[in-house]
């Protein structure tokens, strides 16, 4: 049940960030000084993952290039160890393979595309729009619960009721150890019909049986093959556990979210924080 692979859906068009994403993959937009996907890769590696399964599509080859060697740049940076390390670490810390999602048929479909690279083992799914900052890598906490129970595990976060229609929302009961038993879930419910205000955040650990569930899932909300629908069937048959978010979750799928995530990330460095604070005081006084 060890979890070594993380499927990262990265084929989306990034329409909420246009025109930034007209030619650039949204996964490579900057979080201060790093592409967003590299921050996700760091969390994966810190959680014990050794292989990223990038689910890409047309126009996303820069995502694959970012996790490839760059001999020309490397030779130019031979005498600059820090810069050189900043462009080689992506290939030394983790393996990356990519599969194509030929058509945008939904998150469930995207995860299903990863099957050919994952095979018959438990694996993680990380949504690159959800950046999570905290002391313990969020994915590691999920992997620990999966390794102890064998069940699917998802990250949960309490959201204001009026925001339930932005998320997959669960019906769950608390367990003694602070985790939750998930009985049901629904994708993007209005507050009137939401089973709770506990939303699914973009970190999941699944047994390989989720792939069969995805294959058996038809179009759901928005006419797409929804991961949430496949998860509902898995939860009912095999059980599913929810782990509450610890730390800060930031949505980088829109321009303001990107800016805030960049500032949050930059402010982890005390020197940068001091500069940022000075600049903000001047800008907003
Ligand atoms: C996706 C999932 C949803 C989840 C959300 C978390 O939605 O479908 O269940 O709550 O990510 O960010 P999206 O944001 O892609 O619409």
Coordinates of C-alpha atoms and ligand atoms in Angstrom, one line a residue:
X1 CA 0.0 0.0 0.0
X2 CA 3.0 2.3 -0.2
X3 CA 2.2 5.4 -2.3
X4 CA 5.0 6.3 -4.7
X5 CA 3.2 7.9 -7.6
X6 CA 1.2 11.2 -7.8
X7 CA -1.1 11.9 -10.7
X8 CA -1.2 15.6 -11.5
X9 CA -4.0 16.7 -13.8
X10 CA -2.4 19.5 -15.9
X11 CA -4.4 19.5 -19.1
X12 CA -6.8 22.3 -18.2
X13 CA -7.0 25.5 -20.3
X14 CA -6.7 27.8 -17.3
X15 CA -9.5 30.0 -18.5
X16 CA -9.9 31.8 -15.2
X17 CA -6.4 33.2 -15.7
X18 CA -6.6 34.4 -19.3
X19 CA -4.9 36.1 -20.9
X20 CA -2.0 34.9 -18.7
X21 CA -2.6 31.4 -19.9
X22 CA -3.1 32.1 -23.6
X23 CA 0.3 30.7 -24.4
X24 CA 1.6 29.6 -21.0
X25 CA 0.5 26.6 -19.1
X26 CA -1.2 27.7 -15.9
X27 CA 0.8 25.1 -13.9
X28 CA 4.0 27.1 -14.7
X29 CA 2.7 30.5 -13.6
X30 CA 4.9 32.0 -10.8
X31 CA 4.4 31.6 -7.1
X32 CA 6.9 34.3 -6.4
X33 CA 10.1 32.7 -7.7
X34 CA 8.9 29.2 -8.6
X35 CA 6.4 27.7 -11.0
X36 CA 3.3 26.6 -9.2
X37 CA 3.9 23.0 -10.2
X38 CA 7.3 22.9 -8.6
X39 CA 5.8 23.9 -5.3
X40 CA 3.4 20.9 -5.7
X41 CA 6.3 18.6 -6.7
X42 CA 8.1 19.6 -3.5
X43 CA 5.1 18.6 -1.4
X44 CA 4.9 15.3 -3.3
X45 CA 8.6 14.5 -2.7
X46 CA 8.4 15.6 1.0
X47 CA 5.5 13.1 1.2
X48 CA 7.5 10.1 -0.1
X49 CA 6.4 10.3 -3.7
X50 CA 9.1 9.3 -6.3
X51 CA 7.2 9.6 -9.6
X52 CA 5.0 12.4 -10.9
X53 CA 2.4 11.3 -13.5
X54 CA 1.7 14.5 -15.4
X55 CA -1.6 14.4 -17.3
X56 CA -1.1 17.0 -20.0
X57 CA -2.6 18.0 -23.3
X58 CA -2.0 20.1 -26.4
X59 CA 0.0 23.2 -25.7
X60 CA 1.4 21.9 -22.4
X61 CA 4.8 20.6 -23.5
X62 CA 6.5 23.3 -21.4
X63 CA 5.2 21.4 -18.3
X64 CA 7.1 18.3 -19.5
X65 CA 10.2 20.4 -20.4
X66 CA 10.3 21.9 -16.9
X67 CA 10.9 18.4 -15.5
X68 CA 13.5 17.5 -18.1
X69 CA 17.2 18.2 -18.3
X70 CA 18.4 21.3 -20.0
X71 CA 21.9 20.6 -21.3
X72 CA 22.5 24.0 -22.9
X73 CA 21.4 26.0 -19.8
X74 CA 23.4 23.6 -17.5
X75 CA 26.6 24.1 -19.5
X76 CA 26.1 27.9 -19.4
X77 CA 25.6 27.8 -15.6
X78 CA 28.6 25.5 -14.8
X79 CA 30.2 28.1 -12.6
X80 CA 27.0 29.2 -10.8
X81 CA 26.2 26.3 -8.5
X82 CA 23.0 27.9 -6.9
X83 CA 21.4 28.7 -10.2
X84 CA 22.6 25.4 -11.7
X85 CA 21.0 23.5 -8.8
X86 CA 17.7 25.5 -9.3
X87 CA 17.4 24.0 -12.9
X88 CA 18.5 20.5 -12.2
X89 CA 16.7 19.7 -9.0
X90 CA 13.4 19.0 -10.9
X91 CA 15.1 16.0 -12.5
X92 CA 17.2 14.8 -9.6
X93 CA 14.5 14.8 -6.9
X94 CA 11.7 13.0 -8.7
X95 CA 10.9 11.0 -11.9
X96 CA 8.3 12.6 -14.2
X97 CA 6.3 10.7 -16.8
X98 CA 3.6 12.2 -18.8
X99 CA 0.4 11.0 -20.4
X100 CA -2.0 12.8 -22.6
X101 CA -5.6 13.7 -22.0
X102 CA -6.7 14.2 -25.6
X103 CA -10.0 15.8 -24.7
X104 CA -11.1 17.8 -21.7
X105 CA -13.7 15.4 -20.4
X106 CA -13.4 16.3 -16.7
X107 CA -11.3 15.6 -13.6
X108 CA -12.4 12.0 -13.3
X109 CA -11.4 11.4 -16.9
X110 CA -8.0 13.1 -16.4
X111 CA -7.2 10.9 -13.4
X112 CA -8.3 7.8 -15.4
X113 CA -5.8 8.8 -18.0
X114 CA -3.1 8.2 -15.4
X115 CA -3.9 4.5 -15.1
X116 CA -1.5 3.4 -17.8
X117 CA 1.4 4.9 -15.7
X118 CA 0.1 4.0 -12.2
X119 CA -0.8 0.4 -12.8
X120 CA -2.2 -1.7 -10.0
X121 CA -1.0 0.3 -7.0
X122 CA -2.3 2.9 -4.6
X123 CA -1.5 6.4 -5.7
X124 CA -2.0 10.1 -4.9
X125 CA -3.8 12.8 -6.9
X126 CA -2.7 16.4 -6.5
X127 CA -4.6 19.3 -8.1
X128 CA -2.1 21.9 -9.0
X129 CA -4.4 24.8 -8.4
X130 CA -4.5 24.0 -4.7
X131 CA -1.4 25.1 -2.9
X132 CA -1.1 24.0 0.7
X133 CA 1.4 25.5 3.1
X134 CA 1.9 24.0 6.5
X135 CA 4.3 22.3 8.8
X136 CA 3.6 18.8 7.7
X137 CA 3.2 18.2 4.0
X138 CA -0.6 17.7 3.5
X139 CA -0.2 14.7 1.2
X140 CA 2.1 13.0 3.7
X141 CA -0.7 13.0 6.3
X142 CA -3.1 11.4 3.8
X143 CA -0.5 8.8 2.8
X144 CA 0.0 7.8 6.4
X145 CA -3.7 7.2 7.0
X146 CA -3.9 5.2 3.7
X147 CA -1.0 3.1 4.7
X148 CA -2.6 2.4 8.1
X149 CA -6.1 1.6 6.8
X150 CA -5.9 0.7 3.0
X151 CA -8.8 3.1 2.4
X152 CA -9.1 6.0 0.1
X153 CA -8.3 9.3 1.9
X154 CA -9.1 12.8 1.0
X155 CA -8.2 16.2 2.4
X156 CA -11.2 18.2 3.8
X157 CA -11.6 21.9 4.6
X158 CA -14.5 23.8 6.3
X159 CA -15.8 26.4 3.9
X160 CA -18.5 29.1 4.4
X161 CA -21.8 27.6 3.4
X162 CA -22.3 30.1 0.6
X163 CA -19.2 28.7 -1.1
X164 CA -20.3 25.0 -1.3
X165 CA -21.1 25.3 -5.0
X166 CA -17.4 25.7 -5.7
X167 CA -16.4 22.3 -4.3
X168 CA -17.0 18.6 -3.9
X169 CA -18.8 18.4 -0.5
X170 CA -19.0 15.4 1.8
X171 CA -21.4 13.8 4.2
X172 CA -19.2 12.6 7.0
X173 CA -19.1 11.6 10.6
X174 CA -16.1 12.3 12.9
X175 CA -14.0 9.4 14.2
X176 CA -12.3 9.2 17.5
X177 CA -8.9 10.0 16.0
X178 CA -10.0 13.3 14.5
X179 CA -10.4 11.9 11.0
X180 CA -13.8 11.5 9.3
X181 CA -15.8 8.6 7.8
X182 CA -17.1 9.7 4.5
X183 CA -20.4 8.2 3.5
X184 CA -21.4 10.3 0.5
X185 CA -20.3 13.4 -1.5
X186 CA -21.7 15.7 -4.1
X187 CA -20.0 17.9 -6.7
X188 CA -20.7 21.6 -6.4
X189 CA -24.0 21.6 -4.5
X190 CA -25.9 24.7 -3.7
X191 CA -25.9 25.5 0.0
X192 CA -29.6 24.4 0.3
X193 CA -28.7 20.8 -0.7
X194 CA -25.1 20.6 0.5
X195 CA -24.7 17.7 3.0
X196 CA -22.3 19.7 5.1
X197 CA -19.8 22.6 4.7
X198 CA -16.9 20.2 4.5
X199 CA -15.3 20.6 1.1
X200 CA -12.8 18.3 -0.6
X201 CA -9.5 20.0 -1.2
X202 CA -7.2 18.9 -4.1
X203 CA -5.3 16.1 -2.3
X204 CA -6.4 12.4 -2.6
X205 CA -5.0 9.0 -2.0
X206 CA -6.7 6.1 -3.9
X207 CA -6.4 2.4 -4.1
X208 CA -6.1 1.3 -7.8
X209 CA -9.8 0.2 -7.7
X210 CA -10.8 3.9 -8.3
X211 CA -9.8 3.3 -12.0
X212 CA -12.6 0.8 -12.5
X213 CA -15.0 3.2 -10.8
X214 CA -14.0 6.0 -13.2
X215 CA -14.5 3.8 -16.2
X216 CA -18.0 3.1 -15.0
X217 CA -18.8 6.7 -14.4
X218 CA -20.9 8.6 -17.0
X219 CA -21.1 12.3 -17.5
X220 CA -22.2 14.2 -14.4
X221 CA -22.1 17.9 -13.3
X222 CA -21.2 20.2 -16.2
X223 CA -21.4 17.2 -18.6
X224 CA -18.0 16.0 -17.4
X225 CA -16.8 12.7 -16.0
X226 CA -16.5 13.9 -12.4
X227 CA -14.0 12.4 -10.0
X228 CA -16.5 13.0 -7.2
X229 CA -19.0 10.6 -8.8
X230 CA -16.4 7.8 -9.0
X231 CA -15.4 8.5 -5.4
X232 CA -19.0 8.2 -4.2
X233 CA -19.2 4.7 -5.5
X234 CA -15.8 3.8 -4.0
X235 CA -16.7 5.3 -0.6
X236 CA -19.9 3.3 -0.6
X237 CA -18.2 0.0 -1.4
X238 CA -14.8 0.3 0.3
X239 CA -15.1 3.2 2.7
X240 CA -13.3 6.5 2.6
X241 CA -11.6 8.7 5.2
X242 CA -11.4 12.4 5.4
X243 CA -8.4 14.2 7.0
X244 CA -8.9 17.9 8.0
X245 CA -6.6 20.5 6.5
X246 CA -3.9 21.8 8.7
X247 CA -2.2 25.0 7.5
X248 CA -3.2 27.3 4.7
X249 CA -4.8 26.4 1.4
X250 CA -4.6 28.9 -1.4
X251 CA -6.4 28.6 -4.8
X252 CA -4.0 29.6 -7.5
X253 CA -6.5 29.1 -10.3
X254 CA -7.3 32.8 -10.6
X255 CA -5.1 35.9 -10.8
X256 CA -5.8 37.3 -7.3
X257 CA -5.2 33.8 -5.8
X258 CA -1.9 33.6 -7.6
X259 CA -0.8 37.0 -6.3
X260 CA -1.8 36.1 -2.8
X261 CA -0.1 32.7 -3.0
X262 CA 3.1 34.4 -4.3
X263 CA 3.1 36.8 -1.4
X264 CA 2.5 34.1 1.1
X265 CA 5.3 32.0 -0.3
X266 CA 7.7 34.9 -0.6
X267 CA 7.0 35.9 3.0
X268 CA 8.4 32.6 4.3
X269 CA 11.8 34.2 3.8
X270 CA 12.3 36.7 6.6
X271 CA 14.4 39.1 4.4
X272 CA 11.9 39.0 1.6
X273 CA 9.0 39.4 4.1
X274 CA 10.6 42.6 5.5
X275 CA 11.0 44.0 2.0
X276 CA 7.5 43.0 1.1
X277 CA 6.0 44.6 4.2
X278 CA 7.8 47.8 3.5
X279 CA 6.6 47.9 -0.1
X280 CA 3.0 47.1 1.0
X281 CA 3.0 49.9 3.6
X282 CA 4.1 52.3 0.9
X283 CA 1.7 51.1 -1.7
X284 CA -1.4 50.9 0.4
X285 CA -0.8 53.8 2.8
Ligands
LIG1 C1 -12.2 20.2 -8.2 C2 -13.0 19.0 -7.7 C3 -13.8 19.4 -6.4 C4 -12.8 19.9 -5.4 C5 -12.0 21.1 -5.9 C6 -10.9 21.5 -4.9 O1 -13.0 21.2 -8.6 O2 -13.9 18.6 -8.7 O3 -14.5 18.3 -5.9 O4 -13.5 20.3 -4.2 O5 -11.3 20.7 -7.1 O6 -10.2 22.6 -5.4 P1 -12.5 22.4 -9.6 O7 -11.9 23.4 -8.7 O8 -11.6 21.8 -10.6 O9 -13.8 23.0 -10.2

